[in-house]
Amino acid sequence: MAEKNNVMEKITSLCKRRGFIYPASEIYGGFANTFDYGPMGSQLKKNVKDEWWRHFVTEREDIVGLDSAIIQNPRAWEASGHLSSFTDPMVECKSCHGRFRIDKIIEEASGMSLEENFRNYMSGWWSDLRARTEESANDHDETAHKLFAEAEKSKEELISEGVKEKQFEKEYEEYVKNHQIQYEYKGFDTLSAELSEFSRIAKEGVPAYMTYLVAHDSLICTKCKNRTFTFPRDFNLMFKTYVGPMEESSSVAYLRPETAQGIFLNFKNVIQSTRVKVPFGIAQIGKAFRNEITPGNFTFRTLEFEQGEIEFFVENNDHESKNWYKIWLDEWESFFLGLGLKKKNLTRREHSKKELSHYSSGTADLEYNFPFGVSELAGVAQRTDFDLTQHELKSGQDLKYFDEATGKKYLPFVVEPTMGIDRAVLAFIVDAYDESDGNDGRQAGEVTLRLHPRLAPTKVAVFPLVKKEGLPDIAKDIITTLRKAGISTFYDESASVGRRYRRQDEVGTPWCITVDFDTLNDQMVTLRDRDTMAQERVLISDVAGLIQEKLNS
Ligand code: GAP
């Protein structure tokens, strides 16, 4: 893991140094879980989004696009369940005032999931309680025996003398007090209090358990190692704002936590304006906002991020929903693989029932093997007709789809493939990062970012061998031709050609062109491939066509 963390540090540093990703507001000391994309990063991100849109919208007949508002009528979030259910339990450290998701603190400290930790703790507690109850009962019997032997009376004798059970207890108490003997019932009191606490927590489950851990100072602050926290409280992840000049409850609005709802809100508009037929999808790429309180592993978890989501509407039955769920899992995976992500780094994980979001009847994550651990990159969920039903109910509008072929009117089921664009960008960078071991013609430690050519921010770098003899002018003419053909280029005339190659390898440029003295005679240039490092001579007039061909292959 130390080595893997080290890779993450190197990637973060490369991203900053070469203009991919910067910490946001850096001159003011940064801003938690927020990043800016530099010249290279913004182009890379745009390329990911363009590929997504081309793949899922432009090239498909059954999906249409949408670009909905970030701030919608707050009633939408009431209907979608985000106001009541989109929450994380959070605690605040009383010493450093750091705020944490309590489940994350528990998980980090124990190396187990919260649920596992809970079950483990409860079963340990239960066996301990049983053992101590038995022990205490034995002790008590012994003490009682001793006491009555001293008093030369047994419990039965006392009762037969007319001492009622209740009185017996009282007498016994008196006796113990008089004899200044430790009152063994006390042990039972503690045990019975513990037992009732155990039963309460077992019944109320994980939330009560979290509170119990805080009450018993059993958690440790990951920042300052202090042990006292505020009690956990549910914390809604939506960013709240106010529309208009008055900050009052009637003007509260929310920044969307997922792009999906904008799609549901426009379902009726889209079917009326485009005459799409089930099964069909509505696709959208856009910003989503979550007031995340867990530190985020670079851009993995941020306050604002982009999502690429499709709500795919199918006939309203489980069979169709499950069928499309499988299809979309394959489609989603092949998007990443088609853009070069290594298959060995991608896994699928079905959610357990407990994990499912409030709207889902089945979800699977596509997980990526990030240097900080295998984590969610994208997902596919079966949302059934949950959202459309809720919006129909709250808005009072008829949102049903009318199937002309069958005459049936219904709310379609929804299969939702979703991905984080920023997470996709991070996965593509991590996957492409390659440090030479010195056996591939490069020097040990030299970095090549083996991005898929369609994702690479710069497609072609053009170098004049020297800054004289008209070579820069030829290089600049090539740049102009390539730019006109829509191919992103970079001109570099400083340092040795070898050095210039290395600079481009580090930012993932797939091809470099060198204009040399021979070019003056044969109108040919050297085209060098980033991955194979092979070089070929090509006519200047063929360059743009050749690059286009390579990009489309
Ligand atoms: N509409 C369904 C939905 O929003 P989600 O699993 O909460 O589902 C979808 O989010 C995707 O958005 C995730 O797979 C992840 O890639 C990305 N994502 C979620 N929260 C994120 C965050 N705080 N920062 C970056 N990406 C995030």
XYZ file of C-alpha atoms and ligand atoms in Angstrom:
580
model
C 0.000 0.000 0.000
C 2.886 2.359 0.822
C 4.133 1.917 -2.729
C 0.638 2.480 -4.101
C 0.261 5.669 -2.033
C 3.569 6.744 -3.391
C 2.193 6.321 -6.926
C -0.778 8.490 -5.982
C 1.577 11.180 -4.695
C 3.554 11.060 -7.933
C 0.389 11.288 -10.012
C -0.938 14.218 -7.967
C 2.358 16.002 -8.385
C 2.508 15.298 -12.140
C -1.060 16.574 -12.501
C -0.144 19.861 -10.883
C 3.250 20.276 -12.572
C 1.965 19.584 -16.071
C -1.339 21.474 -15.830
C -3.853 18.656 -15.454
C -5.312 19.280 -12.000
C -4.590 21.993 -9.430
C -5.838 22.308 -5.848
C -8.630 24.919 -5.957
C -8.126 28.344 -4.321
C -4.502 27.412 -3.757
C -3.324 30.985 -3.136
C -5.751 31.097 -0.186
C -4.542 27.786 1.232
C -6.847 25.626 -0.869
C -10.423 24.539 -0.275
C -11.381 21.116 1.026
C -12.193 18.476 -1.583
C -12.173 20.964 -4.451
C -9.943 21.011 -7.532
C -9.495 22.940 -10.747
C -8.597 21.437 -14.114
C -5.692 23.149 -15.849
C -5.072 23.470 -19.607
C -4.215 19.771 -20.029
C -6.825 18.500 -17.581
C -9.711 20.537 -18.951
C -8.968 19.235 -22.454
C -8.683 15.653 -21.187
C -11.977 15.989 -19.327
C -13.653 17.498 -22.380
C -12.375 14.600 -24.476
C -13.867 12.096 -22.012
C -17.216 13.907 -22.169
C -17.094 14.153 -25.981
C -16.391 10.425 -26.250
C -19.240 9.704 -23.861
C -21.697 11.856 -25.797
C -20.578 10.462 -29.166
C -20.809 6.896 -27.903
C -24.138 7.104 -26.076
C -26.041 9.884 -27.829
C -24.740 10.728 -31.303
C -24.160 7.147 -32.387
C -27.385 5.711 -30.938
C -30.903 5.887 -32.191
C -32.552 5.118 -28.879
C -31.022 7.856 -26.695
C -31.618 11.594 -26.733
C -29.681 14.291 -24.876
C -30.690 16.825 -22.242
C -29.123 19.726 -20.365
C -31.319 20.537 -17.370
C -30.976 23.202 -14.674
C -28.869 22.681 -11.561
C -31.368 24.459 -9.315
C -34.885 23.082 -9.656
C -38.094 23.559 -7.689
C -37.262 22.259 -4.158
C -40.398 20.095 -4.267
C -38.523 17.912 -6.742
C -36.110 16.885 -3.962
C -38.966 16.204 -1.609
C -40.510 13.890 -4.187
C -37.246 12.163 -5.080
C -36.602 11.365 -1.411
C -33.344 13.313 -1.313
C -34.595 15.683 1.375
C -35.372 12.861 3.779
C -32.996 10.082 2.742
C -29.878 11.565 1.192
C -28.008 11.685 4.483
C -24.818 10.504 6.144
C -24.337 10.222 9.924
C -21.701 12.720 10.957
C -19.758 13.567 14.122
C -17.598 16.535 15.059
C -14.362 16.140 17.014
C -14.692 18.262 20.163
C -11.014 19.099 20.098
C -10.030 19.977 16.506
C -13.624 20.488 15.267
C -12.956 18.247 12.283
C -16.170 16.764 10.892
C -16.240 13.163 9.857
C -18.590 10.543 8.597
C -18.735 8.297 11.631
C -18.942 5.124 9.547
C -15.644 6.067 7.904
C -13.919 6.583 11.276
C -15.163 3.218 12.492
C -14.167 1.525 9.255
C -10.706 3.077 9.226
C -10.022 2.136 12.839
C -11.284 -1.451 12.578
C -10.520 -2.324 8.972
C -14.094 -3.671 8.752
C -17.258 -2.331 7.237
C -19.576 -0.598 9.692
C -22.072 -3.476 9.560
C -19.350 -6.081 10.112
C -17.925 -4.082 12.990
C -21.376 -3.775 14.534
C -22.078 -7.521 14.324
C -18.637 -8.343 15.660
C -18.951 -5.960 18.590
C -22.441 -7.112 19.526
C -21.544 -10.804 19.500
C -18.423 -10.099 21.618
C -20.508 -8.079 24.029
C -23.144 -10.777 24.251
C -20.725 -13.592 25.131
C -18.974 -11.366 27.653
C -22.316 -10.427 29.255
C -23.299 -14.080 29.537
C -19.996 -15.081 31.092
C -20.145 -12.245 33.601
C -23.781 -12.937 34.481
C -22.938 -16.541 35.286
C -19.875 -15.551 37.289
C -21.781 -12.960 39.237
C -24.627 -15.377 39.934
C -22.162 -17.895 41.296
C -20.487 -15.273 43.450
C -23.840 -14.137 44.687
C -24.911 -17.629 45.611
C -21.741 -18.064 47.595
C -22.193 -14.777 49.431
C -25.830 -15.508 50.147
C -24.915 -18.892 51.447
C -22.331 -17.369 53.717
C -24.729 -14.726 54.965
C -27.507 -17.129 55.791
C -25.113 -19.527 57.379
C -24.000 -16.687 59.632
C -27.592 -15.769 60.358
C -28.340 -19.434 60.735
C -31.405 -18.927 58.659
C -32.144 -19.812 55.069
C -34.257 -17.820 52.688
C -36.936 -20.510 52.921
C -36.850 -20.376 56.722
C -37.246 -16.611 56.706
C -40.123 -16.876 54.258
C -41.748 -19.598 56.293
C -41.473 -17.282 59.280
C -43.777 -14.979 57.330
C -41.261 -12.739 55.683
C -42.702 -11.971 52.280
C -40.461 -12.126 49.185
C -40.350 -8.358 49.019
C -39.590 -8.064 52.694
C -36.991 -10.747 52.290
C -35.174 -8.603 49.817
C -35.427 -5.747 52.264
C -34.229 -7.860 55.164
C -31.433 -9.178 53.129
C -30.481 -5.637 52.229
C -30.590 -4.654 55.884
C -28.513 -7.640 56.763
C -25.888 -6.825 54.193
C -25.834 -3.215 55.324
C -25.481 -4.217 58.904
C -22.728 -6.598 58.133
C -20.986 -4.040 56.000
C -20.636 -6.678 53.310
C -20.392 -5.664 49.683
C -23.851 -5.823 48.247
C -23.598 -8.380 45.513
C -26.881 -7.374 43.915
C -25.068 -4.315 42.742
C -23.218 -6.510 40.278
C -26.555 -7.697 38.976
C -27.789 -4.136 38.640
C -24.872 -3.260 36.406
C -25.354 -6.384 34.379
C -29.044 -5.813 33.955
C -28.419 -2.206 32.871
C -25.905 -3.481 30.378
C -28.287 -6.127 29.188
C -31.022 -3.610 28.544
C -28.523 -1.360 26.725
C -27.455 -4.377 24.685
C -31.082 -5.194 23.807
C -31.786 -1.585 22.858
C -28.783 -1.348 20.544
C -29.436 -4.779 19.050
C -33.002 -3.702 18.313
C -32.255 -0.213 16.991
C -29.177 -1.401 15.127
C -26.292 0.525 13.648
C -27.460 4.103 14.448
C -27.757 3.327 18.185
C -24.434 1.505 18.068
C -22.732 4.582 16.641
C -24.167 6.743 19.408
C -23.049 4.168 21.982
C -19.477 4.281 20.678
C -19.413 8.068 20.930
C -20.912 7.995 24.451
C -18.171 5.603 25.544
C -15.356 7.600 23.934
C -14.518 4.596 21.784
C -13.662 6.507 18.619
C -10.422 8.232 17.791
C -10.185 11.395 15.725
C -8.146 10.639 12.606
C -6.847 14.202 12.622
C -5.890 14.958 16.245
C -6.317 11.564 18.019
C -8.788 13.006 20.505
C -11.566 10.696 21.744
C -14.512 12.977 22.393
C -17.013 13.677 19.664
C -20.447 15.213 19.368
C -23.232 12.637 19.003
C -23.831 11.543 15.422
C -26.516 13.361 13.547
C -27.884 12.831 10.103
C -26.401 15.300 7.779
C -28.073 16.006 4.455
C -25.560 16.033 1.639
C -27.428 18.580 -0.457
C -26.085 22.107 -0.639
C -28.761 24.538 0.428
C -29.068 28.034 -0.965
C -31.646 30.824 -1.131
C -33.283 32.174 -4.233
C -34.015 35.891 -4.103
C -32.906 38.550 -1.631
C -34.436 37.058 1.541
C -32.854 34.185 3.421
C -36.092 32.633 4.628
C -37.557 29.143 4.544
C -39.810 29.928 1.583
C -36.809 30.813 -0.586
C -34.718 27.700 0.159
C -33.443 25.846 -2.893
C -30.873 23.096 -3.429
C -28.002 22.437 -5.790
C -28.758 19.115 -7.460
C -26.981 16.121 -5.905
C -27.517 14.042 -9.067
C -28.299 14.968 -12.653
C -30.898 12.190 -12.856
C -33.808 14.179 -11.406
C -33.624 16.803 -14.174
C -34.258 13.919 -16.565
C -37.317 12.678 -14.675
C -38.693 16.220 -14.442
C -38.462 16.496 -18.234
C -39.741 13.005 -19.031
C -43.106 14.294 -20.259
C -41.520 17.132 -22.275
C -39.156 14.736 -24.000
C -41.777 12.168 -24.983
C -44.054 14.926 -26.270
C -41.375 16.777 -28.215
C -39.415 13.879 -29.690
C -41.888 10.989 -30.070
C -39.336 8.538 -28.648
C -40.629 5.017 -28.007
C -39.931 2.738 -25.044
C -37.284 1.387 -24.682
C -35.361 4.642 -24.921
C -32.963 6.714 -22.876
C -32.359 10.341 -21.943
C -28.708 11.207 -21.406
C -27.176 14.106 -19.578
C -23.732 15.261 -18.517
C -23.584 17.925 -15.858
C -22.411 19.139 -12.504
C -23.729 17.638 -9.297
C -22.986 18.891 -5.793
C -22.636 17.045 -2.498
C -21.565 18.420 0.836
C -19.105 15.563 1.303
C -17.431 15.413 4.691
C -15.025 12.574 4.070
C -11.585 13.520 2.782
C -11.546 12.611 -0.836
C -8.391 10.919 -2.233
C -7.580 13.650 -4.741
C -10.486 14.103 -7.189
C -12.159 10.825 -6.218
C -14.614 12.475 -3.824
C -15.219 16.169 -4.290
C -17.857 18.714 -3.372
C -18.757 19.412 -6.973
C -18.282 16.919 -9.747
C -19.673 15.986 -13.102
C -21.855 13.006 -13.755
C -22.683 11.286 -17.015
C -26.071 9.674 -16.519
C -28.641 7.926 -18.657
C -32.159 7.196 -17.495
C -33.200 4.329 -19.714
C -36.975 3.799 -19.801
C -38.233 0.263 -20.335
C -41.536 -1.597 -20.048
C -42.842 -1.678 -16.490
C -41.867 -5.161 -15.411
C -38.962 -6.808 -13.607
C -38.059 -8.988 -16.549
C -37.400 -6.029 -18.871
C -35.672 -4.118 -16.107
C -33.289 -7.005 -15.324
C -32.626 -7.579 -18.994
C -31.588 -3.969 -19.633
C -29.675 -3.872 -16.367
C -27.374 -6.598 -17.714
C -27.094 -4.907 -21.105
C -26.142 -1.602 -19.502
C -23.552 -3.152 -17.217
C -21.837 -4.546 -20.322
C -22.195 -1.257 -22.228
C -20.798 0.730 -19.329
C -17.826 -1.560 -18.956
C -17.061 -1.559 -22.673
C -17.007 2.259 -22.690
C -14.067 2.209 -20.284
C -12.333 -0.725 -21.945
C -12.770 0.844 -25.391
C -10.902 3.908 -24.161
C -8.007 1.842 -22.945
C -8.710 1.061 -19.294
C -7.088 -2.266 -18.423
C -9.631 -5.034 -17.849
C -7.694 -6.406 -14.867
C -8.306 -3.105 -13.041
C -12.109 -3.146 -13.458
C -14.460 -5.259 -11.357
C -18.215 -5.452 -10.853
C -19.808 -5.538 -7.422
C -23.485 -6.116 -6.700
C -24.840 -4.074 -3.769
C -26.214 -5.978 -0.784
C -29.855 -5.230 0.091
C -28.732 -3.008 2.993
C -26.516 -0.899 0.757
C -29.171 -0.087 -1.822
C -30.137 3.568 -2.239
C -33.686 4.477 -1.308
C -34.773 4.309 -4.964
C -33.052 1.116 -6.075
C -34.202 -2.485 -6.335
C -30.773 -3.622 -7.546
C -27.466 -1.872 -8.141
C -24.020 -2.934 -9.284
C -20.899 -0.812 -9.146
C -18.081 -0.861 -11.630
C -15.085 -0.586 -9.377
C -11.594 0.485 -10.347
C -8.352 -0.553 -8.724
C -7.178 2.940 -7.670
C -3.815 3.243 -5.863
C -5.776 4.028 -2.660
C -7.927 0.896 -3.007
C -10.625 -0.676 -5.161
C -13.421 1.907 -5.274
C -16.581 2.846 -7.155
C -16.053 4.357 -10.570
C -19.539 3.998 -12.025
C -22.733 2.085 -11.472
C -25.951 0.751 -12.936
C -29.167 0.809 -10.892
C -32.685 -0.488 -11.367
C -34.783 2.475 -10.236
C -38.087 0.780 -11.116
C -40.863 3.401 -11.499
C -39.924 4.955 -8.132
C -39.009 8.433 -9.398
C -41.786 8.879 -11.956
C -44.354 7.625 -9.423
C -43.086 10.081 -6.816
C -43.093 13.021 -9.226
C -46.556 12.113 -10.492
C -47.794 11.993 -6.921
C -46.210 15.267 -5.778
C -46.815 17.282 -8.948
C -50.311 15.995 -9.620
C -49.354 15.665 -13.298
C -49.995 12.601 -15.414
C -46.520 11.367 -16.376
C -47.600 8.101 -17.954
C -46.241 6.894 -21.243
C -48.784 5.896 -23.882
C -47.790 2.918 -25.979
C -49.557 3.392 -29.334
C -48.868 -0.180 -30.433
C -50.563 -1.835 -27.455
C -52.806 0.989 -26.261
C -51.282 0.571 -22.801
C -50.618 3.586 -20.572
C -48.014 3.163 -17.856
C -45.081 4.586 -15.933
C -42.001 2.905 -17.394
C -39.360 1.210 -15.265
C -35.955 2.850 -15.308
C -32.481 1.395 -15.610
C -29.871 3.991 -14.749
C -26.266 3.744 -15.880
C -24.308 6.487 -14.115
C -20.673 7.491 -13.906
C -18.606 10.229 -12.370
C -16.767 12.040 -15.159
C -14.079 13.235 -12.733
C -13.610 9.708 -11.423
C -13.374 8.480 -15.007
C -10.691 11.108 -15.711
C -8.801 10.041 -12.586
C -9.045 6.355 -13.542
C -7.821 7.092 -17.081
C -4.833 9.039 -15.704
C -3.969 6.372 -13.115
C -4.326 3.570 -15.653
C -2.187 5.379 -18.213
C 0.581 6.292 -15.776
C 3.670 4.285 -16.670
C 7.071 4.689 -15.098
C 9.856 3.107 -17.116
C 12.022 0.400 -15.542
C 14.784 1.324 -17.969
C 14.284 -1.704 -20.230
C 12.017 -0.166 -22.852
C 14.369 2.286 -24.514
C 13.580 4.956 -21.941
C 15.587 5.795 -18.850
C 14.446 4.265 -15.558
C 11.904 6.542 -13.864
C 10.836 8.358 -17.036
C 7.070 8.738 -17.143
C 4.798 8.050 -20.092
C 1.090 8.761 -19.829
C -0.294 6.115 -22.159
C -3.661 7.795 -22.652
C -5.890 6.562 -25.456
C -5.152 8.899 -28.407
C -8.765 10.094 -28.485
C -8.447 11.154 -24.841
C -4.984 12.715 -25.084
C -5.180 16.497 -24.593
C -2.612 17.131 -27.333
C -2.676 14.802 -30.310
C 0.435 15.998 -32.095
C 3.490 17.991 -31.021
C 5.529 19.563 -33.798
C 9.233 20.376 -33.413
C 11.684 22.091 -35.709
C 15.045 20.361 -35.250
C 16.691 23.775 -34.901
C 15.413 27.323 -34.610
C 16.841 28.404 -37.966
C 17.058 27.680 -41.702
C 13.300 28.086 -42.071
C 12.520 24.914 -40.079
C 10.286 26.758 -37.517
C 8.187 28.202 -40.366
C 7.559 24.753 -41.837
C 6.685 23.407 -38.378
C 4.240 26.275 -37.806
C 2.604 25.658 -41.189
C 2.049 22.030 -40.199
C 0.524 23.217 -36.931
C -1.896 25.480 -38.805
C -2.954 22.650 -41.132
C -3.529 20.296 -38.219
C -5.490 22.876 -36.246
C -7.725 23.537 -39.229
C -8.400 19.790 -39.355
C -9.536 19.960 -35.714
C -6.448 18.213 -34.354
C -5.017 19.671 -31.150
C -1.323 20.474 -31.459
C 1.615 21.852 -29.523
C 4.641 23.645 -30.900
C 7.989 23.259 -29.125
C 11.384 24.468 -30.274
C 13.329 24.474 -27.010
C 15.898 21.900 -25.779
C 17.011 18.703 -27.520
C 14.488 16.650 -29.485
C 14.915 13.796 -26.962
C 13.957 16.149 -24.150
C 10.990 17.435 -26.126
C 9.810 13.826 -26.674
C 10.002 13.187 -22.938
C 7.946 16.276 -22.135
C 5.237 15.102 -24.519
C 5.349 11.490 -23.230
C 4.658 12.824 -19.766
C 1.423 14.522 -20.870
C 0.352 11.631 -23.071
C 0.809 13.145 -26.568
C 0.553 10.129 -28.900
C 2.545 11.545 -31.822
C 5.442 13.930 -32.345
C 6.586 15.379 -35.660
C 10.103 16.637 -36.261
C 10.997 18.934 -39.116
C 14.667 18.496 -40.044
C 17.081 19.549 -42.769
C 15.935 16.719 -45.075
C 12.442 18.199 -44.956
C 13.752 21.146 -46.977
C 14.432 18.747 -49.863
C 11.894 15.922 -49.614
C 8.910 17.660 -47.942
C 8.863 14.782 -45.435
C 8.901 14.850 -41.642
C 9.615 12.271 -38.915
C 6.500 10.970 -37.181
C 7.255 9.355 -33.818
C 4.830 7.114 -31.952
C 4.636 7.558 -28.152
C 4.016 3.919 -27.282
C 6.260 2.050 -29.698
C 8.750 4.915 -30.096
C 8.880 3.858 -33.765
C 9.696 6.617 -36.241
C 8.599 6.881 -39.860
C 9.059 9.446 -42.606
C 5.803 10.849 -43.958
C 4.956 13.515 -46.492
C 3.819 16.796 -44.931
C 0.780 16.713 -47.198
C -0.240 13.333 -45.743
C 0.180 14.223 -42.070
C -3.352 15.476 -41.261
C -5.070 12.563 -43.044
C -2.788 10.036 -41.375
C -3.464 11.406 -37.895
C -7.236 11.482 -38.548
C -7.044 7.862 -39.690
C -5.143 6.835 -36.555
C -7.634 8.684 -34.330
C -10.601 7.010 -35.977
C -9.136 3.505 -35.908
N -28.052 9.129 -10.021
C -27.418 8.091 -9.280
C -26.286 8.582 -8.501
O -26.070 9.765 -8.367
P -24.220 7.780 -7.149
O -23.609 6.424 -7.023
O -24.511 8.516 -5.900
O -25.531 7.568 -7.998
C -23.021 8.303 -9.387
O -23.295 8.683 -8.056
C -21.551 8.455 -9.695
O -21.132 9.792 -9.394
C -20.649 7.556 -8.870
O -20.495 6.294 -9.469
C -19.350 8.329 -8.837
O -18.563 8.018 -9.957
C -19.793 9.772 -8.937
N -19.726 10.467 -7.634
C -20.590 10.365 -6.613
N -20.224 11.168 -5.597
C -19.090 11.783 -5.990
C -18.216 12.744 -5.398
N -18.466 13.268 -4.199
N -17.119 13.144 -6.085
C -16.865 12.656 -7.318
N -17.659 11.768 -7.936
C -18.760 11.330 -7.285
